[in-house]
PDB file of C-alpha atoms in Angstrom:
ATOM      1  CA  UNK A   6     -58.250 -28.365 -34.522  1.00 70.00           C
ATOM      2  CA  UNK A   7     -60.839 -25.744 -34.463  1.00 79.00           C
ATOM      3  CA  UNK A   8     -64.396 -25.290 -36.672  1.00 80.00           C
ATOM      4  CA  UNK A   9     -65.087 -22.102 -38.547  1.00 81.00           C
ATOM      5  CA  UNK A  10     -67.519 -20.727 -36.247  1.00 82.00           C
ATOM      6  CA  UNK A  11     -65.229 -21.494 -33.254  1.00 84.00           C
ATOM      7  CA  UNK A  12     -62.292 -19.333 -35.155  1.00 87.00           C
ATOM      8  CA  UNK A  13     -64.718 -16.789 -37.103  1.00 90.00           C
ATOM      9  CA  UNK A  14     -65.279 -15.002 -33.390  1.00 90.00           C
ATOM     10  CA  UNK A  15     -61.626 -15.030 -32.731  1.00 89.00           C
ATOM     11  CA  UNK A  16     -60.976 -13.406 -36.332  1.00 89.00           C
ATOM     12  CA  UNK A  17     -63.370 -10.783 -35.971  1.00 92.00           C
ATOM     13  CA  UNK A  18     -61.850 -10.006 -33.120  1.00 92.00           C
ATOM     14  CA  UNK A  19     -58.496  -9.658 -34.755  1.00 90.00           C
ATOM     15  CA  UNK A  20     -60.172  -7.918 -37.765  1.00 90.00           C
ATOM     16  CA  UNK A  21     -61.701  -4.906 -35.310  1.00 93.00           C
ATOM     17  CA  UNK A  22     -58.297  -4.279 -33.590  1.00 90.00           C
ATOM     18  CA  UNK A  23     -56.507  -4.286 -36.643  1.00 87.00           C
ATOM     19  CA  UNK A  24     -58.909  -2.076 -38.518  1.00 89.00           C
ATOM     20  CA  UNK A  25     -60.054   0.540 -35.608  1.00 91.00           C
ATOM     21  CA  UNK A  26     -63.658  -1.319 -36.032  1.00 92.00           C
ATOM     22  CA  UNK A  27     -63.497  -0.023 -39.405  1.00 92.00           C
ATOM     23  CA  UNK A  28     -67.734   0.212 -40.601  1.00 94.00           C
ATOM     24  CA  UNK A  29     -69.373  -1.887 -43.376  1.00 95.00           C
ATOM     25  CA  UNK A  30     -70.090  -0.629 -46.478  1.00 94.00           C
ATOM     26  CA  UNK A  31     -73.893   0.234 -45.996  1.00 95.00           C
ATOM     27  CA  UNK A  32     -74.289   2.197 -49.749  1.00 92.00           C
ATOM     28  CA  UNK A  33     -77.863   1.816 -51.183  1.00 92.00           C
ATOM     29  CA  UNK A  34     -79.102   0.308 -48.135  1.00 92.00           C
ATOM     30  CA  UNK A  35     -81.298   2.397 -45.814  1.00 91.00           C
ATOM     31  CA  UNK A  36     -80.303   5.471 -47.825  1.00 88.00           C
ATOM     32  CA  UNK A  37     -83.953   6.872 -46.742  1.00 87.00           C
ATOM     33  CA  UNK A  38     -82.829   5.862 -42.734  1.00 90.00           C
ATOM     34  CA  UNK A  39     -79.637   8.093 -41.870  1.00 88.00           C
ATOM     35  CA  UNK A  40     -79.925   8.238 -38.342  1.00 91.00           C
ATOM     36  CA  UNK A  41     -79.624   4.353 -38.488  1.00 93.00           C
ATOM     37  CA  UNK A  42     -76.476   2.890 -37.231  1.00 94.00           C
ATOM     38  CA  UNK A  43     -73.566   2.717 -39.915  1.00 94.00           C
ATOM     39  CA  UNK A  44     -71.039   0.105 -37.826  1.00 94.00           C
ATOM     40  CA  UNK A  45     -70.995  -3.185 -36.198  1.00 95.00           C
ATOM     41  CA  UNK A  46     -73.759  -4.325 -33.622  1.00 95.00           C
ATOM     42  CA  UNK A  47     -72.596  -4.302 -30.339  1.00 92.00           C
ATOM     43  CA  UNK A  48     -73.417  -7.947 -29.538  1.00 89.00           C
ATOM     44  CA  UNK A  49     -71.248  -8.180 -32.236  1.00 91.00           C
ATOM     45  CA  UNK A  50     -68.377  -6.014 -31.222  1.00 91.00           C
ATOM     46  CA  UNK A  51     -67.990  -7.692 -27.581  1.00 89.00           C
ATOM     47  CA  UNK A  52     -65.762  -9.713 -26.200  1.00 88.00           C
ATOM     48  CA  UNK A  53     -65.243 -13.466 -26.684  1.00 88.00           C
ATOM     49  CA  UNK A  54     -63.938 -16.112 -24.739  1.00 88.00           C
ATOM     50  CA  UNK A  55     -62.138 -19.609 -25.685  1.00 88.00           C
ATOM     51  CA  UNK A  56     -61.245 -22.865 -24.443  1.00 88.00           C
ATOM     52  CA  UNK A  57     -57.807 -24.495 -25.473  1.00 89.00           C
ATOM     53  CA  UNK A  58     -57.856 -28.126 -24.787  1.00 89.00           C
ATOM     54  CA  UNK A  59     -55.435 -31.329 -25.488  1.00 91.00           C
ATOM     55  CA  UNK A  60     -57.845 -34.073 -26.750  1.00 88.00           C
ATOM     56  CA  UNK A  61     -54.762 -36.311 -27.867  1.00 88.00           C
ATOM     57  CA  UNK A  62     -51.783 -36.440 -25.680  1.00 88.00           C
ATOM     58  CA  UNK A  63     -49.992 -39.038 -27.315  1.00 89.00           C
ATOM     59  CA  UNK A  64     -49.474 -36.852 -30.692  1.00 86.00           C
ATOM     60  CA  UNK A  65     -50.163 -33.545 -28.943  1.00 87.00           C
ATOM     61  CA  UNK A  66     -53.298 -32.222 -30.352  1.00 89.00           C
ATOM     62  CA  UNK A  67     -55.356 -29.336 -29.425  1.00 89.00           C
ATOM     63  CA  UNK A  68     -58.932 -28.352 -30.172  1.00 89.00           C
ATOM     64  CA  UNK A  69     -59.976 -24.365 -29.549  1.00 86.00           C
ATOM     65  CA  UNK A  70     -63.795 -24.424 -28.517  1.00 87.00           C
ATOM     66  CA  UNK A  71     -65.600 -21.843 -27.907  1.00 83.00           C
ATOM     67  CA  UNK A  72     -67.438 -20.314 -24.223  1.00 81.00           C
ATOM     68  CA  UNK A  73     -71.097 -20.237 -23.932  1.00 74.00           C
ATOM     69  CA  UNK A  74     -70.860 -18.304 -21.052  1.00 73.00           C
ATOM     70  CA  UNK A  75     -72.478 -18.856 -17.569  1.00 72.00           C
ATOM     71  CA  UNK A  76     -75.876 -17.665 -18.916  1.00 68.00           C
ATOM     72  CA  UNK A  77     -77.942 -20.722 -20.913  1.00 69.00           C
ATOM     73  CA  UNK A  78     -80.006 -19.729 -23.733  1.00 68.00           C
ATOM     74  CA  UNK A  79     -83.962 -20.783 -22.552  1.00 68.00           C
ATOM     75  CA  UNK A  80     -84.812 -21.609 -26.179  1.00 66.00           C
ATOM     76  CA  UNK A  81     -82.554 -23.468 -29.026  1.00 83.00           C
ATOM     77  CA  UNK A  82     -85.599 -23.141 -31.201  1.00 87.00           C
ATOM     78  CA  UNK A  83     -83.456 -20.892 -33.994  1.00 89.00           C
ATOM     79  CA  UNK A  84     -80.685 -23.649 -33.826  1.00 87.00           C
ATOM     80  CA  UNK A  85     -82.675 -26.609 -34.328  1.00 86.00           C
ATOM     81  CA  UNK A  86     -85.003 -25.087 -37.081  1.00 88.00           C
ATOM     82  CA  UNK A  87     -81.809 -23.769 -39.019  1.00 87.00           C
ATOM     83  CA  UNK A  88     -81.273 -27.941 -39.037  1.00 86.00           C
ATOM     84  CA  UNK A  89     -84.630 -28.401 -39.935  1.00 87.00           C
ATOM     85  CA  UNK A  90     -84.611 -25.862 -42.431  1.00 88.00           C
ATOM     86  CA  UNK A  91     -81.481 -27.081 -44.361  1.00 87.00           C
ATOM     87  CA  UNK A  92     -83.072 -30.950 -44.310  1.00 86.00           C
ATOM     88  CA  UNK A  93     -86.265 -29.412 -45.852  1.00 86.00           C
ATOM     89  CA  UNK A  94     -83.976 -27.607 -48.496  1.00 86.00           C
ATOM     90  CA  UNK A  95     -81.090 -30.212 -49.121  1.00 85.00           C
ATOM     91  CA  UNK A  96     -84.148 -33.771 -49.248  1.00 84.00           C
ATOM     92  CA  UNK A  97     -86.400 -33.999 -51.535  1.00 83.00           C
ATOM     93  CA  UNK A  98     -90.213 -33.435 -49.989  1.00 85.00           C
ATOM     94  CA  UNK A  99     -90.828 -36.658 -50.291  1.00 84.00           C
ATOM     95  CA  UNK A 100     -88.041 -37.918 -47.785  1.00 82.00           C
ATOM     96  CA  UNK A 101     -88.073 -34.979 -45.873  1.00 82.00           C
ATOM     97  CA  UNK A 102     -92.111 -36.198 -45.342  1.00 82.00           C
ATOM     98  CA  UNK A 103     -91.250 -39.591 -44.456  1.00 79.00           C
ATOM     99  CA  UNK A 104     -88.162 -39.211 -42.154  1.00 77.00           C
ATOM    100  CA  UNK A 105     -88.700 -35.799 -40.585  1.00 75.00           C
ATOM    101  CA  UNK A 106     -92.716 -35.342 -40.027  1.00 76.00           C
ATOM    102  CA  UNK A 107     -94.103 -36.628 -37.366  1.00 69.00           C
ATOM    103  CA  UNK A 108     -96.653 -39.414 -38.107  1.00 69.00           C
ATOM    104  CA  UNK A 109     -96.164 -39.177 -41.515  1.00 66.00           C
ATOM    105  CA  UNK A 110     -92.959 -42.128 -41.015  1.00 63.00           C
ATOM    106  CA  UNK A 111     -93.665 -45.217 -43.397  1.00 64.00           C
ATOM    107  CA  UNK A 112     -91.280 -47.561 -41.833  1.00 64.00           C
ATOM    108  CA  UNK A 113     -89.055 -47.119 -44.546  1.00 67.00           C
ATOM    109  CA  UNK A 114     -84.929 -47.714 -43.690  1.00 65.00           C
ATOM    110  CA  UNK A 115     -84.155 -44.228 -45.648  1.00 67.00           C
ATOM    111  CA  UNK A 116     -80.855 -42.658 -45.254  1.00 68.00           C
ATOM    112  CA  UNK A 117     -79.862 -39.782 -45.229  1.00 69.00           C
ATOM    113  CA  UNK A 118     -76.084 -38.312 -45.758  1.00 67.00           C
ATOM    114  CA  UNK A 119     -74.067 -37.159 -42.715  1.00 64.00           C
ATOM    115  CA  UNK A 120     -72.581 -33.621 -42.961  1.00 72.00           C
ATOM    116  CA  UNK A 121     -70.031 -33.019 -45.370  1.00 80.00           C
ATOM    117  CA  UNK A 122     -66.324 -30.924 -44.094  1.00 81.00           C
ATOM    118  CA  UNK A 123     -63.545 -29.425 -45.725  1.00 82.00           C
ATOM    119  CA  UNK A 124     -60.375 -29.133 -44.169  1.00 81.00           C
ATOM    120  CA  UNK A 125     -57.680 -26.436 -44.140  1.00 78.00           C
ATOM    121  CA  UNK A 126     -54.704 -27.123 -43.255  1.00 77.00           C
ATOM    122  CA  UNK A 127     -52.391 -23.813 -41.892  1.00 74.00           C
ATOM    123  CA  UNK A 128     -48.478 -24.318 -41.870  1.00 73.00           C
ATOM    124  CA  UNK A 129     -48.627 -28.262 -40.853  1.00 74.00           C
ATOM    125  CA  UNK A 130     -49.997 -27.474 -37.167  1.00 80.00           C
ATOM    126  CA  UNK A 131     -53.621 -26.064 -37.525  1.00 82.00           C
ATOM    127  CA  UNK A 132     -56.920 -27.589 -38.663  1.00 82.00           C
ATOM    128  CA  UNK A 133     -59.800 -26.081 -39.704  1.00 83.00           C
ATOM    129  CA  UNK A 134     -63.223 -27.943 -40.576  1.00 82.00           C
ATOM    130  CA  UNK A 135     -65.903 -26.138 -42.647  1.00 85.00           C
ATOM    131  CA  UNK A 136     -69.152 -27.742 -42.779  1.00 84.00           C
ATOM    132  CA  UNK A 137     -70.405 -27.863 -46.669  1.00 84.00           C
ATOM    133  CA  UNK A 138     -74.390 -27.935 -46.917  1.00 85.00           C
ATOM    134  CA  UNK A 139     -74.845 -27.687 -50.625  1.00 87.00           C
ATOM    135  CA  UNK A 140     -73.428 -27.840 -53.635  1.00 84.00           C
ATOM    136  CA  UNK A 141     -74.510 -26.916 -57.116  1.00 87.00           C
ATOM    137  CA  UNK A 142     -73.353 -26.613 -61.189  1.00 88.00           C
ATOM    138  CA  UNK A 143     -72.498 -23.393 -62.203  1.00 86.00           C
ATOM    139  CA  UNK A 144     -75.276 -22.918 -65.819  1.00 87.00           C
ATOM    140  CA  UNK A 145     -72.089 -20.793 -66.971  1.00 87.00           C
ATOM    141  CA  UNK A 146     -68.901 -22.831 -66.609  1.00 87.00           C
ATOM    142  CA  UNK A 147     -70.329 -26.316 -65.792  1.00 89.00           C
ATOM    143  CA  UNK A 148     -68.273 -26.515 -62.926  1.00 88.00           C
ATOM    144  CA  UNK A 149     -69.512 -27.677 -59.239  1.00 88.00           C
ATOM    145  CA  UNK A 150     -69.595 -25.095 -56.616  1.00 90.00           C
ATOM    146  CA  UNK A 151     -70.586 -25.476 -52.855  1.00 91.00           C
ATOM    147  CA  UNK A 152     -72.524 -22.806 -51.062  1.00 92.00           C
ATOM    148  CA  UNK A 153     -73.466 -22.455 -47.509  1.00 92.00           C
ATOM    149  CA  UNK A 154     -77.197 -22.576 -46.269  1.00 93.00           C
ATOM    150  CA  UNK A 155     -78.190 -19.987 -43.479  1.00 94.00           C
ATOM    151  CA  UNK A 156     -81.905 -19.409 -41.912  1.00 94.00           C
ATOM    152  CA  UNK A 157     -82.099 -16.346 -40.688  1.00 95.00           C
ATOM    153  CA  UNK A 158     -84.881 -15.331 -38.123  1.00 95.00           C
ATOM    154  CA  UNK A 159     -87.116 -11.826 -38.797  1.00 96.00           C
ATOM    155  CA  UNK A 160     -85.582  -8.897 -36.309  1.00 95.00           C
ATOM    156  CA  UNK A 161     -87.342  -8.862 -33.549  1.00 95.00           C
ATOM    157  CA  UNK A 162     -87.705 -12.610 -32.655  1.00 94.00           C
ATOM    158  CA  UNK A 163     -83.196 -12.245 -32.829  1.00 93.00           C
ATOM    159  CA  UNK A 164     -83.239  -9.131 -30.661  1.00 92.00           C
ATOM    160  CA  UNK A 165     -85.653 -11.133 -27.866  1.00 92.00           C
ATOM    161  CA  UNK A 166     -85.467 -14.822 -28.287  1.00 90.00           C
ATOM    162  CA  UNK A 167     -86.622 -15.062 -24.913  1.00 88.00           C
ATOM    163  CA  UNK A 168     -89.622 -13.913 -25.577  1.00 91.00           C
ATOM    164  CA  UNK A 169     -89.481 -15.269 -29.643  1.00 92.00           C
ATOM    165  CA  UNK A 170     -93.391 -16.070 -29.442  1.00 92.00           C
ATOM    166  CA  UNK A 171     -94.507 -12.791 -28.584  1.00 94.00           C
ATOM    167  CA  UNK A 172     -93.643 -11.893 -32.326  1.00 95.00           C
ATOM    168  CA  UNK A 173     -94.660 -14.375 -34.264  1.00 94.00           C
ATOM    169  CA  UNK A 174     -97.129 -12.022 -36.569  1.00 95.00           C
ATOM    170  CA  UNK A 175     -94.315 -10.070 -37.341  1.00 96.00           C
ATOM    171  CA  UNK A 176     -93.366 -10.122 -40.932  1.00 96.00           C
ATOM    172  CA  UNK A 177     -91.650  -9.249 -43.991  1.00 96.00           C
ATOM    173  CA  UNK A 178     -94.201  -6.872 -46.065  1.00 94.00           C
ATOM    174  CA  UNK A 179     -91.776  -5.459 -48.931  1.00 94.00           C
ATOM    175  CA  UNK A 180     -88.823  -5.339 -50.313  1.00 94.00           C
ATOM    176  CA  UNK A 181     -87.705  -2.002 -48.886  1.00 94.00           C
ATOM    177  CA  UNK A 182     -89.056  -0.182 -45.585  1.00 94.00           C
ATOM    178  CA  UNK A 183     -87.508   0.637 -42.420  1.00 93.00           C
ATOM    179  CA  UNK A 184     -89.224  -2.727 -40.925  1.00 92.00           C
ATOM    180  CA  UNK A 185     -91.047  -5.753 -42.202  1.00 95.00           C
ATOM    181  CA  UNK A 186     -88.862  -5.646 -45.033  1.00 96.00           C
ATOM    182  CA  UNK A 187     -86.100  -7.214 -46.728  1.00 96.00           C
ATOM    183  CA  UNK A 188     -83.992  -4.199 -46.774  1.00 96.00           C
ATOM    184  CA  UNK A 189     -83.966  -4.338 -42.738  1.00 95.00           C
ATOM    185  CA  UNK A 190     -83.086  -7.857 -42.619  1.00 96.00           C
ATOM    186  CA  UNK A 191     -80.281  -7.274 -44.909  1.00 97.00           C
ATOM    187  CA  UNK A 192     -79.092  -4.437 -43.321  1.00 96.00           C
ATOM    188  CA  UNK A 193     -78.739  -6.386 -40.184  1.00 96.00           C
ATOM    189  CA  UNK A 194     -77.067  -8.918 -41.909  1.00 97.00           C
ATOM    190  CA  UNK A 195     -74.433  -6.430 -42.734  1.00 97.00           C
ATOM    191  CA  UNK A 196     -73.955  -5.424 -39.315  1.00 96.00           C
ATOM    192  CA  UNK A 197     -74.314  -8.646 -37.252  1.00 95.00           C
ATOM    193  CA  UNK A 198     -73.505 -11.444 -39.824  1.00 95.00           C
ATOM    194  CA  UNK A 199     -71.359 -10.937 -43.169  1.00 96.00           C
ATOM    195  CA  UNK A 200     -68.268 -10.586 -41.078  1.00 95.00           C
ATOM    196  CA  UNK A 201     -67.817 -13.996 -39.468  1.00 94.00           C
ATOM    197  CA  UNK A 202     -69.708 -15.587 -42.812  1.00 94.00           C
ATOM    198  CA  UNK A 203     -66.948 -13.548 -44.848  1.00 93.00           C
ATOM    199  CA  UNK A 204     -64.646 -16.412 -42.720  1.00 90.00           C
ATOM    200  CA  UNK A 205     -66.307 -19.201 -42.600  1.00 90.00           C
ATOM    201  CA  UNK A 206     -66.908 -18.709 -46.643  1.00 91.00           C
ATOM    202  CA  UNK A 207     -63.549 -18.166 -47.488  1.00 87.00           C
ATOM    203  CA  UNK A 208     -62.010 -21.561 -45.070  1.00 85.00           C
ATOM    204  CA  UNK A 209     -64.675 -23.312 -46.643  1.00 87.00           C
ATOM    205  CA  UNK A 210     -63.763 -22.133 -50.377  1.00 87.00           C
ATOM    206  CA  UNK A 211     -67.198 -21.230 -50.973  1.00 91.00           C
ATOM    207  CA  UNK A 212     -68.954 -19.524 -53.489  1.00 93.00           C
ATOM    208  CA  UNK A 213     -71.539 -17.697 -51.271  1.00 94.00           C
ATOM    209  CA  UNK A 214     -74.340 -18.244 -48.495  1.00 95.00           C
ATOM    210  CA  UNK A 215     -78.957 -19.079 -49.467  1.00 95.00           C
ATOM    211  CA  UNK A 216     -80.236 -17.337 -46.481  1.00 96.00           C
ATOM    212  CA  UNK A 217     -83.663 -18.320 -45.996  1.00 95.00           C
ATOM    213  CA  UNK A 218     -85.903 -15.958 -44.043  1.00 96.00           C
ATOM    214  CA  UNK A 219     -88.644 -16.700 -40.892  1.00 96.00           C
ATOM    215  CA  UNK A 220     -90.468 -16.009 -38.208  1.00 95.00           C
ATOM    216  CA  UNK A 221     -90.247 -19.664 -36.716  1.00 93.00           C
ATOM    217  CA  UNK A 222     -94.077 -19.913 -38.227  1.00 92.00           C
ATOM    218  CA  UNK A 223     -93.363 -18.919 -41.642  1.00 93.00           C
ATOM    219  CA  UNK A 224     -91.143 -18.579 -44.758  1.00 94.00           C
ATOM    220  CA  UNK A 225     -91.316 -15.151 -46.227  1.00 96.00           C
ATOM    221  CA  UNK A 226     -87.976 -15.790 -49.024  1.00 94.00           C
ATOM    222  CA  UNK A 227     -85.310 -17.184 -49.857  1.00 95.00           C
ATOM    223  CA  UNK A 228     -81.743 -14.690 -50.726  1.00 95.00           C
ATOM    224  CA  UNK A 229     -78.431 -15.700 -52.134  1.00 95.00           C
ATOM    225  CA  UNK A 230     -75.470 -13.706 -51.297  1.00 96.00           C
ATOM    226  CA  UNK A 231     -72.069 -14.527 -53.255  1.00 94.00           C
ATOM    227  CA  UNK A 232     -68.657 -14.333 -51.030  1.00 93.00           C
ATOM    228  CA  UNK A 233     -67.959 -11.344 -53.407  1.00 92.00           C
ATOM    229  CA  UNK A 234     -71.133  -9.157 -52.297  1.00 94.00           C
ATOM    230  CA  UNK A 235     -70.004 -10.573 -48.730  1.00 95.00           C
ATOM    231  CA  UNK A 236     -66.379  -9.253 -48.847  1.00 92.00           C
ATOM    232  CA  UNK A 237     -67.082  -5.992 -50.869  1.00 93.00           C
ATOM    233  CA  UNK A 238     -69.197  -4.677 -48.045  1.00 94.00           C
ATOM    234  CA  UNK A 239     -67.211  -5.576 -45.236  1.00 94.00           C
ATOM    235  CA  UNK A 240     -63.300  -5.316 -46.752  1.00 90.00           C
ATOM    236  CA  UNK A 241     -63.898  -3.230 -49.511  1.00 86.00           C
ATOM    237  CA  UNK A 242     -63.565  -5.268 -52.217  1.00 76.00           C
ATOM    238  CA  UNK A 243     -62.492  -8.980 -52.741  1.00 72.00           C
ATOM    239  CA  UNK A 244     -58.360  -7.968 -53.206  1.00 72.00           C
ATOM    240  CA  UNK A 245     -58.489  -6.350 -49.765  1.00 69.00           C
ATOM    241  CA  UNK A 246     -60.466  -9.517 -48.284  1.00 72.00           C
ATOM    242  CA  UNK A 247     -57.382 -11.995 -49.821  1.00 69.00           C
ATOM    243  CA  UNK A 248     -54.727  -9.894 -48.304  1.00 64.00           C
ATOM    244  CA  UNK A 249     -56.288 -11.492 -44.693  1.00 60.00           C
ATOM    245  CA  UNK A 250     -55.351 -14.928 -46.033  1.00 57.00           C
ATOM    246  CA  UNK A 251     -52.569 -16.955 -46.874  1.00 47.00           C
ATOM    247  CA  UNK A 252     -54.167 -19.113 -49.213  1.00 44.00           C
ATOM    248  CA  UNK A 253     -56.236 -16.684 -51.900  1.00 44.00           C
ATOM    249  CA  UNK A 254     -55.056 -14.383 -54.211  1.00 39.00           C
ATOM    250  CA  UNK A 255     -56.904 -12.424 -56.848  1.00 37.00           C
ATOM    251  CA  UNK A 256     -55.817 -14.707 -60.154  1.00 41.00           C
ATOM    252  CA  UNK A 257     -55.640 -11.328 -62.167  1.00 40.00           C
ATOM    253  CA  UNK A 258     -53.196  -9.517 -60.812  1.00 38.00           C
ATOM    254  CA  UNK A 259     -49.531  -9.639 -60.259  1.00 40.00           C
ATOM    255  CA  UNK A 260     -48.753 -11.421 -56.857  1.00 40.00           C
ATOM    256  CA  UNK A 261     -45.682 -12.805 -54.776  1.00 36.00           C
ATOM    257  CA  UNK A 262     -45.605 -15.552 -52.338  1.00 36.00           C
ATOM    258  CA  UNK A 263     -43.775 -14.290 -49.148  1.00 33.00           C
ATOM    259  CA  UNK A 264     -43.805 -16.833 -46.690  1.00 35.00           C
ATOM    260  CA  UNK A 265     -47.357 -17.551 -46.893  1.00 36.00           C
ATOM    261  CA  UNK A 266     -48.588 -14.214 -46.988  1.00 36.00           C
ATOM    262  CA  UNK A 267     -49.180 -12.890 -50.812  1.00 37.00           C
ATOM    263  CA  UNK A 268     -48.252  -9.369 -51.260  1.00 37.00           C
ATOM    264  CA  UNK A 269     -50.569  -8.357 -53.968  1.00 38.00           C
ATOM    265  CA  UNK A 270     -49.443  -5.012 -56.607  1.00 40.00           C
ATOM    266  CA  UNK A 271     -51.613  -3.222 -59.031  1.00 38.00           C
ATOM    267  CA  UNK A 272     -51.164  -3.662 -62.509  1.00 41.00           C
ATOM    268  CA  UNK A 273     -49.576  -0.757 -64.619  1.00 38.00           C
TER     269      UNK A 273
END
């Protein structure tokens, strides 16, 4: 039994051995920047560490969790405003105003929904849970889709969150730029973030990730990045991203089910 972001480290792992750390696709971003870096970041590239454990003797169960290390993190302020930030999104401002602001509580018994998982199941002996924040109707097909919420903090405050209120007037100016901008923030994304959220997407079955952006003081936008755009820029495209699963195939193209693993083949 494992979570996606326990098993996302371990797959990226995988992914860079199996690929030679093979570089995102970085085309028409920071075109004007070429002395930027074109590959992986490096906190992203080293190495991670896991616990095995047996939580259930009598049936033989085992959960992977992952190491924080021996150094603790001073500040959790990016973890528990990406749960405030989701609340503010996911309750209506009303609620969110009554349950969540302090002083502003009317007494009220309002509740409000625990977290929502999906399971996968792999070959009858592992477990993984994908937490599902939102979910929405497609205007085109009418169907229901779920989609993952991210906050994402400006640049600086990630590269120093020691020191996150020494940049709190820092932020995003423009759409394009070599700082303050979008176009850096999703450019880091790129290189620190779409490849684990390529995983956790795709075990989750869903259709893409609203990345809200901040300086822990502010909202500058809101972005919404499908799995497609996700997988394109890290595998290529999405028929190279399904050939690292066994459960997701391209439904266009000519396939065959080899225990498990699809062998995809191009169309004549």
């Amino acid at each position: 039994v494992m979570s996606t972001s326990t098993i996302s480290s371990i797959l990226s792992q995988i992914y860079y051995l199996l690929s030679g750390f093979r570089a995102p696709d970085f085309n028409s971003v920071f075109e004007h920047y070429p002395n930027e870096p074109r590959k992986f970041m490096i906190s992203q590239r080293k190495p991670v560490t896991n616990y095995v454990r047996k939580v259930d003797e009598e049936n033989n169960i085992y959960s992977l969790d992952g190491d924080s290390g021996i150094f603790k993190i001073k500040h959790s302020i990016l973890m528990d405003l990406g749960k405030v930030i989701e609340r503010s999104i996911t309750l209506s401002p009303d609620v969110f105003r009554k349950v969540l602001i302090k002083g502003q509580s009317t007494g009220e018994d309002i509740k409000i929904e625990d977290d929502h998982h999906r399971f996968m199941k792999l070959n009858n002996d592992i477990c993984l849970r994908s937490q599902i924040d939102c979910y929405s109707i497609d205007p085109e097909t009418n169907l229901p889709f779920v989609f993952e919420i991210k906050s994402r903090s400006v640049c600086p405050i990630r590269y120093d969150i020691e020191n996150y209120a020494d940049y709190l007037d820092y932020t995003i100016q423009g759409r394009k730029g070599l700082h303050s901008s979008f176009e850096r923030e999703y450019y880091d994304l790129i290189r620190g973030s779409f490849l684990k959220w390529s995983f956790q997407l795709k075990i989750g079955r869903m259709d893409g990730a609203f990345v809200a952006f901040h300086n822990t003081r502010e909202m500058f936008g809101f972005e919404y990045v499908k799995s497609k755009e996700i997988e394109r820029r890290i595998f290529g495209s999405e028929i190279y991203a399904c050939l690292l699963y066994t459960s997701d195939a391209a439904d266009d193209l000519l396939c065959v089910d080899l225990g498990g693993r699809r062998i995809i083949n191009k169309k004549t």
